[in-house]
Short mmCIF file of C-alpha atoms in Angstrom, two decimals:
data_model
loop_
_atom_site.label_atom_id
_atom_site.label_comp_id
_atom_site.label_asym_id
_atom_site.label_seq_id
_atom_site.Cartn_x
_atom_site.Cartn_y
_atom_site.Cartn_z
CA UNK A 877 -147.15 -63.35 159.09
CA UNK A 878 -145.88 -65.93 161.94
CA UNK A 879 -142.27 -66.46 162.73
CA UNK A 880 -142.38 -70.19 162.55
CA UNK A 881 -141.81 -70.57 158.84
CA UNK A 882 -141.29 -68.98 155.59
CA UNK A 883 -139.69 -65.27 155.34
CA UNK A 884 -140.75 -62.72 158.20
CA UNK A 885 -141.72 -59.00 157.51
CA UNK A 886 -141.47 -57.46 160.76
CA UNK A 887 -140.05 -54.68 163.43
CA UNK A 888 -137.94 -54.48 166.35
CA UNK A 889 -138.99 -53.51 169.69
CA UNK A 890 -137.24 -52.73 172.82
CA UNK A 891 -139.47 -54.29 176.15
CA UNK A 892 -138.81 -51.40 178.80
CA UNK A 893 -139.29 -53.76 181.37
CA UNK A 894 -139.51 -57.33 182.14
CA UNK A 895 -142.61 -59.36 181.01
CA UNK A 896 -145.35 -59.49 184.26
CA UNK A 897 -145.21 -63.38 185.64
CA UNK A 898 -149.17 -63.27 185.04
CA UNK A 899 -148.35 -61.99 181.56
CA UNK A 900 -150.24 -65.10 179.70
CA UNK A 901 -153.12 -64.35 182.23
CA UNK A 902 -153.33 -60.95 181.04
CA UNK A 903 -153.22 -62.16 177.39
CA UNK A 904 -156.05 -64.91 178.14
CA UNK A 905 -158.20 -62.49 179.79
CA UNK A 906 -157.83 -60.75 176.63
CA UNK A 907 -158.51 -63.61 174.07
CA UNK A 908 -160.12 -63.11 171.19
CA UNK A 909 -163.96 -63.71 171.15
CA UNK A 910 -166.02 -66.51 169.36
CA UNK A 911 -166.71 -65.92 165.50
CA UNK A 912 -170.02 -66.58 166.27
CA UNK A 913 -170.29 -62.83 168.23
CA UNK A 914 -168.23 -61.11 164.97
CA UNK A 915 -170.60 -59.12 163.06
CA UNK A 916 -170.19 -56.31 161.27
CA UNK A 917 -167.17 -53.68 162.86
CA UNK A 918 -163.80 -55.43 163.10
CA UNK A 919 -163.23 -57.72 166.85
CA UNK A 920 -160.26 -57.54 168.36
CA UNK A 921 -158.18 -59.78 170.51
CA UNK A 922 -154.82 -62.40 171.44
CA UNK A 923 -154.96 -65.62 169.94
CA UNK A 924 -152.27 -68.55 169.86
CA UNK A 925 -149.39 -68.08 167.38
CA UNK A 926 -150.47 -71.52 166.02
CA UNK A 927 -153.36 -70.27 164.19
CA UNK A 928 -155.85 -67.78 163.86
CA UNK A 929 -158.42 -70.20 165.78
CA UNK A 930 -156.61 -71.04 168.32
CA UNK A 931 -158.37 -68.98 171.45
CA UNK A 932 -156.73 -70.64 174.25
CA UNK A 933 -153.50 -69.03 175.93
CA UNK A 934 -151.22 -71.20 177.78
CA UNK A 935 -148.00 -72.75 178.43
CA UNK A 936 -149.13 -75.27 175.81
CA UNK A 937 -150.37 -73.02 173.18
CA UNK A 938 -148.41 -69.77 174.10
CA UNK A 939 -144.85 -70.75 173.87
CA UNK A 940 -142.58 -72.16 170.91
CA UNK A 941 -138.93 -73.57 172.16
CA UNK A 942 -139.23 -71.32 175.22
CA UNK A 943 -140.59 -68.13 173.64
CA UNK A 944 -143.41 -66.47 173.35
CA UNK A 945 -145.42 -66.25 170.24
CA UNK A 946 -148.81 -65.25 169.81
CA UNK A 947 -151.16 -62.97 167.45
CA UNK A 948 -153.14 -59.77 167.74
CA UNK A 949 -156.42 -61.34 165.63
CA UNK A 950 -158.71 -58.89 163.63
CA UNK A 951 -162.50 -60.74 162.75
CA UNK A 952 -165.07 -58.87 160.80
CA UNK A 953 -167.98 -60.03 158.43
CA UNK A 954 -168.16 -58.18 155.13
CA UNK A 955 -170.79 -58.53 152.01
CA UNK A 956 -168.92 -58.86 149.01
CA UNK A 957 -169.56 -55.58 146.56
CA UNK A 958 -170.81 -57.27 143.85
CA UNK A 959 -173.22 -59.94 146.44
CA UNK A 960 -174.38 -56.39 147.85
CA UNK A 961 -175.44 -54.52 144.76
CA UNK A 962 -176.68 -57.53 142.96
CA UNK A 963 -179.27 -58.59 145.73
CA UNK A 964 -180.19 -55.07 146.28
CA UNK A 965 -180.90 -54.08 142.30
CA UNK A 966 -183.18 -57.90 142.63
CA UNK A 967 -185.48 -56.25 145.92
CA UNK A 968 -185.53 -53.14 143.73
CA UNK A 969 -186.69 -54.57 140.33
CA UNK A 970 -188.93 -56.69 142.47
CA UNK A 971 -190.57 -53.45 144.01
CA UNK A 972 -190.69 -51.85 141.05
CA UNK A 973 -193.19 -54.51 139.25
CA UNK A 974 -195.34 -54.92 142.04
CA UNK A 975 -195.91 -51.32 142.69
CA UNK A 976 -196.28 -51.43 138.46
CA UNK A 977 -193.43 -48.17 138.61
CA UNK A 978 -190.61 -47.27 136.61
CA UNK A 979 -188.09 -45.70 139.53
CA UNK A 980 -187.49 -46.89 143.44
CA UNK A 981 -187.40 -43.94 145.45
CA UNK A 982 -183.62 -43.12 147.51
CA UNK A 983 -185.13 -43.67 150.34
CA UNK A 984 -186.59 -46.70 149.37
CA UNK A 985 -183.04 -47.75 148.26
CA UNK A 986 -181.84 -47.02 151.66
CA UNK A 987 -184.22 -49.02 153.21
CA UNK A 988 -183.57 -52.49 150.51
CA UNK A 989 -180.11 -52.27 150.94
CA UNK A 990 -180.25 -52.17 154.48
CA UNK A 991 -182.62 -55.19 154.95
CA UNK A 992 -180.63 -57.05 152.14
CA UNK A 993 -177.32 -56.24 154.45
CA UNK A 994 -178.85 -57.27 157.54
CA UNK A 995 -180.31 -60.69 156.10
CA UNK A 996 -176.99 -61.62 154.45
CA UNK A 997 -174.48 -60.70 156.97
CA UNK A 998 -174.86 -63.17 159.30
CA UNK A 999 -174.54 -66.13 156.36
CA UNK A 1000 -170.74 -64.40 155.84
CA UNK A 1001 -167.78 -66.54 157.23
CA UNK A 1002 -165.61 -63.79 158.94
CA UNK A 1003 -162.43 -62.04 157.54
CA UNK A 1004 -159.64 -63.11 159.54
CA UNK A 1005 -156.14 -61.49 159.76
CA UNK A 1006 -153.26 -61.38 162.64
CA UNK A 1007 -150.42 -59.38 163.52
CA UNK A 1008 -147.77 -62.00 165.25
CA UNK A 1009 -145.38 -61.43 167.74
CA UNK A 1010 -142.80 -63.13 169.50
CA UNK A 1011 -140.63 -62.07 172.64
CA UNK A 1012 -136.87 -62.51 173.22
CA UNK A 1013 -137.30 -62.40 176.89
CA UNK A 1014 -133.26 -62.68 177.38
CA UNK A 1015 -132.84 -59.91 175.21
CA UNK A 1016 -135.77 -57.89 176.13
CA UNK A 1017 -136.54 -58.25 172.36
CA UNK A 1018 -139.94 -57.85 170.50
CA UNK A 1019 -140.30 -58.92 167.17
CA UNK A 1020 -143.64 -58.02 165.60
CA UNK A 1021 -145.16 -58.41 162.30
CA UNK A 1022 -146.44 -54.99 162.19
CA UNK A 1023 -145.37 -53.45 158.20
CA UNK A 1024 -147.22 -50.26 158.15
CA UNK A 1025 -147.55 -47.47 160.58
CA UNK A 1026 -151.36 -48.31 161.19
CA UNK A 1027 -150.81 -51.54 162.18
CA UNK A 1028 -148.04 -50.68 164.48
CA UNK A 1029 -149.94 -48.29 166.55
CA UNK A 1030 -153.14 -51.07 166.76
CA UNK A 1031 -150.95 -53.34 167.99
CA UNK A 1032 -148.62 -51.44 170.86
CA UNK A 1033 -152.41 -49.91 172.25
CA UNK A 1034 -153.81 -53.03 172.26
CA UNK A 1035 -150.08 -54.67 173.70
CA UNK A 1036 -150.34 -51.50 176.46
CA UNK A 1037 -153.95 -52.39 177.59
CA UNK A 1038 -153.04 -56.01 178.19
CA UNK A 1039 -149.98 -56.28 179.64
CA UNK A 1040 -149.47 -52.53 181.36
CA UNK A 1041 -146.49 -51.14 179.55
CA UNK A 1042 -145.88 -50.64 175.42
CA UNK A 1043 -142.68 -51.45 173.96
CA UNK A 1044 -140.36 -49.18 171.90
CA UNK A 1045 -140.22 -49.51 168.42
CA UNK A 1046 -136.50 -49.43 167.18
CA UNK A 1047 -136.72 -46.24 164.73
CA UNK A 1048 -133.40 -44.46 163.43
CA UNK A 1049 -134.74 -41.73 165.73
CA UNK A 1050 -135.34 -43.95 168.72
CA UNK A 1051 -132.82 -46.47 168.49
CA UNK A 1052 -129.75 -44.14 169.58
CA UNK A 1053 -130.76 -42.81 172.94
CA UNK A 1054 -132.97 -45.93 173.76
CA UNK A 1055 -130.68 -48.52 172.82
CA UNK A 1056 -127.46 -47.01 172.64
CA UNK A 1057 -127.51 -44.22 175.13
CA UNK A 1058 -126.74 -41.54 172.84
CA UNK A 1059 -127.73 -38.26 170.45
CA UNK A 1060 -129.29 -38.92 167.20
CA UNK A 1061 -128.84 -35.09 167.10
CA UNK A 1062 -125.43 -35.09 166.69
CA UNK A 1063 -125.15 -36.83 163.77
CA UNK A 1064 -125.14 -34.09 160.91
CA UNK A 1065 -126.86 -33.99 157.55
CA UNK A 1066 -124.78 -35.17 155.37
CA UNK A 1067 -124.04 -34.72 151.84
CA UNK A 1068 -122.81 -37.37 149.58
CA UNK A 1069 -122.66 -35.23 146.10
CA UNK A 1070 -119.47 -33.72 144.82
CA UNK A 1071 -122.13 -31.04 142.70
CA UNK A 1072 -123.60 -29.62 145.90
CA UNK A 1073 -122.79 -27.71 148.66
CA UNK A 1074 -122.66 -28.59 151.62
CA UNK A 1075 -125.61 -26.63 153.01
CA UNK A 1076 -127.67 -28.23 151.02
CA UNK A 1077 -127.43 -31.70 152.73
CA UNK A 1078 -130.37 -32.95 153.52
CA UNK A 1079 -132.37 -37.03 153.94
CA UNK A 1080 -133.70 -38.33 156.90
CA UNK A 1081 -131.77 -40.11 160.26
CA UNK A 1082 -132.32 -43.25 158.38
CA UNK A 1083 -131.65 -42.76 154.93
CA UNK A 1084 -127.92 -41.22 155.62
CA UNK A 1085 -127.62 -44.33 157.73
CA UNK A 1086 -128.38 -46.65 154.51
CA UNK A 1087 -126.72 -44.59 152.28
CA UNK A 1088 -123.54 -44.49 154.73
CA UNK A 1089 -124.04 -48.51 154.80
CA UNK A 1090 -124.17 -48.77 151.02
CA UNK A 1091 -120.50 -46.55 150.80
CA UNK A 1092 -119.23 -48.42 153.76
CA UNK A 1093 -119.76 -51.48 152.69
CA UNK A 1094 -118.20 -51.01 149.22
CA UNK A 1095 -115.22 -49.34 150.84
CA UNK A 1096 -114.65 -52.82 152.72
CA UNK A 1097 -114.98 -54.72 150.20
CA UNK A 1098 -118.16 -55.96 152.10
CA UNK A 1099 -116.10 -57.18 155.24
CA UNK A 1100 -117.65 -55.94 158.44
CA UNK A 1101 -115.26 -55.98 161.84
CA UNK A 1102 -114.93 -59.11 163.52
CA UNK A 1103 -117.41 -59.72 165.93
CA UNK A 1104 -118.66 -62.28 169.14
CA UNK A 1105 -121.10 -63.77 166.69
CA UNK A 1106 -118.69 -64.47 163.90
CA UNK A 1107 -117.13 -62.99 160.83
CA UNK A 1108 -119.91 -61.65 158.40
CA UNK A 1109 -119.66 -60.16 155.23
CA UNK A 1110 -122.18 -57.66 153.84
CA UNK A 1111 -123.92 -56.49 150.19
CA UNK A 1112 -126.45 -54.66 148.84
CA UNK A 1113 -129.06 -55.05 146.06
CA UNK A 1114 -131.95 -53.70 144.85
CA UNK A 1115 -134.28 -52.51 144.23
CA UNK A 1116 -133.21 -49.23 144.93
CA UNK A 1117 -135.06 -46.44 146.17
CA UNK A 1118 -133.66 -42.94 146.33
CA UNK A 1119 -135.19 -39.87 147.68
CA UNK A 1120 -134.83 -36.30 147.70
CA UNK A 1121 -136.63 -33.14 149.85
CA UNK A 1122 -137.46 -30.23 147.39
CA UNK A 1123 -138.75 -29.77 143.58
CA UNK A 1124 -138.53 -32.21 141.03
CA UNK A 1125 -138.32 -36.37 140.82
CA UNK A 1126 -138.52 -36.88 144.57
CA UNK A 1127 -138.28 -40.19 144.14
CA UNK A 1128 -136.78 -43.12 142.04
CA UNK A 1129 -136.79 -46.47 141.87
CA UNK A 1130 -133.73 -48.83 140.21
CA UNK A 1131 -134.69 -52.71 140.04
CA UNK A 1132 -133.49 -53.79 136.59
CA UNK A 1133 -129.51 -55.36 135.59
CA UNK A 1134 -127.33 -54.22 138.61
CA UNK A 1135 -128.84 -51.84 140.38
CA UNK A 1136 -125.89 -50.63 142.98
CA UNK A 1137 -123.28 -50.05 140.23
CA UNK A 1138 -125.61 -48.49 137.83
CA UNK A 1139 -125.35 -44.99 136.18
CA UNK A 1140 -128.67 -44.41 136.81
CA UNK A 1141 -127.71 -44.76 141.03
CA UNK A 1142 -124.96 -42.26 140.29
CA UNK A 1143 -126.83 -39.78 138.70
CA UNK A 1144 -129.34 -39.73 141.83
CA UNK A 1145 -126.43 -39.46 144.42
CA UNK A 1146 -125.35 -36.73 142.17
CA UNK A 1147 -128.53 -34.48 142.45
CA UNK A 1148 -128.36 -35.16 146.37
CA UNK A 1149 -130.69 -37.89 146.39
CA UNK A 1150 -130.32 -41.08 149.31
CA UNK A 1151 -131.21 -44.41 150.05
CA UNK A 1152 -134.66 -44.78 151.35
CA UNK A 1153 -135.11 -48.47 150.57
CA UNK A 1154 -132.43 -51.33 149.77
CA UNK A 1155 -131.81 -55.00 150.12
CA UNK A 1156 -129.38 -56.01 152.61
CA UNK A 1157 -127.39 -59.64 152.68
CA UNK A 1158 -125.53 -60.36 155.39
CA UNK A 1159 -122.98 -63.85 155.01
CA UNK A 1160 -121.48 -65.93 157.85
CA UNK A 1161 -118.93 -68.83 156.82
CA UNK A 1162 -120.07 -70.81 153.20
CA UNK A 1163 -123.60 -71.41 153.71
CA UNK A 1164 -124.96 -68.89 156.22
CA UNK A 1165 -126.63 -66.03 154.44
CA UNK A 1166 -129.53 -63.52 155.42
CA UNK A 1167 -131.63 -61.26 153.44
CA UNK A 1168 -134.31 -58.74 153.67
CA UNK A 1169 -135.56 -55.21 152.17
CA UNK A 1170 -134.97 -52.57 154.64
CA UNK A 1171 -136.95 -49.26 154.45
CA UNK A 1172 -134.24 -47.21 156.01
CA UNK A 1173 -136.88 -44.35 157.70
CA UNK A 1174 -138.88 -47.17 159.84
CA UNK A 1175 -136.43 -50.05 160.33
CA UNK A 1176 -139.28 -52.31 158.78
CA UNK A 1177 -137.84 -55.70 157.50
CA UNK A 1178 -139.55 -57.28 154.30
CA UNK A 1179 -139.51 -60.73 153.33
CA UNK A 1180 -136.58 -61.73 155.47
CA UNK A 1181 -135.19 -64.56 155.40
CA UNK A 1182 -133.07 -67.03 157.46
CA UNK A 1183 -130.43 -69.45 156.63
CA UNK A 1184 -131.15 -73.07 155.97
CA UNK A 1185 -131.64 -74.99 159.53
CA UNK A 1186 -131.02 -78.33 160.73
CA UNK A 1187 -133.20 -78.46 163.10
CA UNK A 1188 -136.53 -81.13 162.70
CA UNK A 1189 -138.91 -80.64 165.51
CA UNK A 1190 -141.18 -77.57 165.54
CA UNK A 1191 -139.85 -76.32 168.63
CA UNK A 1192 -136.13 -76.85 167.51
CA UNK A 1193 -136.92 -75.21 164.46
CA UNK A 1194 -138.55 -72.29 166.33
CA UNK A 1195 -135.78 -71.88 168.42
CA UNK A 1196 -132.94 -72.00 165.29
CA UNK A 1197 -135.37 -69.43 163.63
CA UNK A 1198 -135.28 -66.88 166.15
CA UNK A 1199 -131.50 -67.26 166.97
CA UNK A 1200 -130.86 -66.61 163.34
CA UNK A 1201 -133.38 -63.32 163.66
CA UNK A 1202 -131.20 -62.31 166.97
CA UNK A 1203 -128.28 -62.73 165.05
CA UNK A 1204 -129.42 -60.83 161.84
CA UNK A 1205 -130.81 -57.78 164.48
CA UNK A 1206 -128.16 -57.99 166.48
CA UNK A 1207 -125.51 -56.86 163.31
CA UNK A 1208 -127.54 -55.03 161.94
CA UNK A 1209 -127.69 -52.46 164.89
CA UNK A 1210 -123.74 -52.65 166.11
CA UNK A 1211 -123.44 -51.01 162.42
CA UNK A 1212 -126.03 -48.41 163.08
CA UNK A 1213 -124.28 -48.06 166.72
CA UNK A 1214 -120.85 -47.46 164.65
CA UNK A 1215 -122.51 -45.11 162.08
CA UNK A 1216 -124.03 -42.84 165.22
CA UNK A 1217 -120.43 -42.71 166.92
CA UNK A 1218 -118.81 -42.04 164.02
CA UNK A 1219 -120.68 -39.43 162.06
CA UNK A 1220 -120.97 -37.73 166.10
CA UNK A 1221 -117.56 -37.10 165.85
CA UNK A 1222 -117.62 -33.47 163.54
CA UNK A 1223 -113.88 -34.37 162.50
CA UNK A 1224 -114.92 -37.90 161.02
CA UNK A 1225 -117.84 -36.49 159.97
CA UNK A 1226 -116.22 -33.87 158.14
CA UNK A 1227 -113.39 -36.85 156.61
CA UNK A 1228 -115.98 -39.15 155.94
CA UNK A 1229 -117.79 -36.23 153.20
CA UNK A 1230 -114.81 -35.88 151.20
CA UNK A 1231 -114.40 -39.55 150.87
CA UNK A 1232 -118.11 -39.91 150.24
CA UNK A 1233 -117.94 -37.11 147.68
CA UNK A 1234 -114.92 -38.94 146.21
CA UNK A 1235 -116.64 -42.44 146.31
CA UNK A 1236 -119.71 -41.10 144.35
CA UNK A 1237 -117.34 -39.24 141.72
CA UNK A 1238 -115.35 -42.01 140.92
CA UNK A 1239 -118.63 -44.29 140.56
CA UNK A 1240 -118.07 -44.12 136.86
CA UNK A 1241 -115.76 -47.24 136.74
CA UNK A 1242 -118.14 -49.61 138.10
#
């Protein structure tokens, strides 16, 4: 999905280092091939964040109101299922009169479907898909439209091998030390049910973190701390997700009415269950709003999207589009900076249970 319009799905990345002067070299030398050499095992390689045809890399091409956006282009010819087996049971029936026989040997099978794959796969147009990117060069920022694991790691070997150096995806567990300078370790487990011990706490980095951001935000009435880049106010919605480790309903979902003050959310932070997957809104001013699904154990963004612009050139709008990203990143991680120095502190830790416990208890009201 490309940045330049539309909501964005994507990750954060930290660039260790600063971006090699002969970077767009590097990424030309590394273009993706003619369709005409694509047959059939998937072809990889950097095209223009334009389009998926676009196979020159330059200033023109490379750069959208002075960043840099491009895609990591996957080509591959495939026979359609159905195409396949239907030409393949027409060779065999075929065979089967002229030899005047009632069965086609497997070998012979073998042998059909491979001539029927080899005669058709050159008449199919390519499959064509693209994981974009775009680089905040004054933040050392990389946004990348890589959702799943898979298509993460494709992406930062194939960003190593071009350019020299892979950037660091912003997980709950990297994010403290490699953004923050500090211990992920130190923030306990924490337990947010008034049924359950203590000892029992349990949930990932990332899912106390959205679970935290779901109490702290009701506790504020949504108002987060006043800030360089404005005052903002915050909500969630759902759908919910809630997760637990150990026997039983692992996981739940909560989507329909109002989700956040449901009894059905209660009764999961009751058996010890926590936030795994939310929708966030952030607010600025009247008119100024934000949005996206945030899976709390990858820091993966879905279907983001930005407030309204006013910009009306495609570089202006580029430009808006990715200081309204910075800004939505940028709040997003001073709260999970404040949620890492607090809950490191054992004596606000150990404060911020009981009111947890409390908040969850007295859920009944909402």
């Amino acid at each position: 999905m490309p940045f330049d319009s539309g909501t964005i799905s994507c990750r954060v990345c930290l660039l260790p280092q600063a971006m090699p002067e002969d970077a767009l070299e590097r990424f030309a030398r590394k273009a993706a091939p003619a369709l005409e050499s694509v047959k059939d095992e998937p072809v990889l390689g950097w095209v223009s964040g334009r389009h998926l045809l676009e196979r020159r890399i330059d200033e023109e091409t490379a750069y959208s109101g002075g960043y840099l956006h491009l895609c990591l282009r996957q080509a591959q010819r495939k026979i359609p299922a159905s195409l396949l087996k239907a030409e393949c049971q027409m060779m065999e029936l075929a065979q089967m009169a002229a030899n005047n026989s009632d069965i086609v040997s497997r070998k012979q099978k073998k042998e059909i479907r491979e001539e029927v794959a080899e005669r058709l796969l050159p008449t199919m147009p390519p499959q064509l898909s693209g994981i974009y990117f775009t680089i905040d060069a004054s933040e050392n920022r990389l946004y990348v439209g890589a959702a799943s694991d898979k298509q993460l790691d494709t992406f930062l070997e194939h960003f190593r091998e071009t350019i020299g150096f892979e950037p660091i995806a912003l997980t709950p567990e990297t994010t403290p030390s490699d953004l923050f300078k500090m211990n992920p370790d130190a923030v306990p487990q924490l337990n947010f049910s008034p049924e359950l011990a203590d000892a029992s706490a349990g949930g990932t980095l990332g899912q106390n973190f959205l679970t935290w951001l779901w109490f702290y935000q009701e506790e504020n009435n949504g108002l987060l701390p006043k800030s360089q880049l404005g005052e903002f106010s915050l909500m969630m919605d759902g759908p919910l997700t809630f997760v637990a480790e150990g026997p039983g309903a692992l996981e739940s979902s909560i989507r329909k009415g109002l989700p956040t003050v449901s009894a059905e959310a209660k009764a999961a932070l009751m058996v010890g269950k926590k936030l795994k997957q939310a929708k966030i809104i952030l607010v600025r001013g009247k008119d100024e709003i934000w949005s996206a699904t945030l899976n709390a154990d990858t820091f993966v963004f879905r279907g983001l999207r930005l407030p309204d612009g006013e910009a009306l050139d495609p570089a202006s709008i580029f430009e808006e589009r990715m200081t309204n990203l910075y800004i939505f990143q940028a709040v997003f991680f001073a709260l999970f900076r404040k949620f890492i120095a607090d809950l490191s502190d054992p004596s606000k830790a150990a404060d911020f249970q009981k009111q947890a416990k409390q908040w969850v208890q007295n859920r009944d009201g909402k």
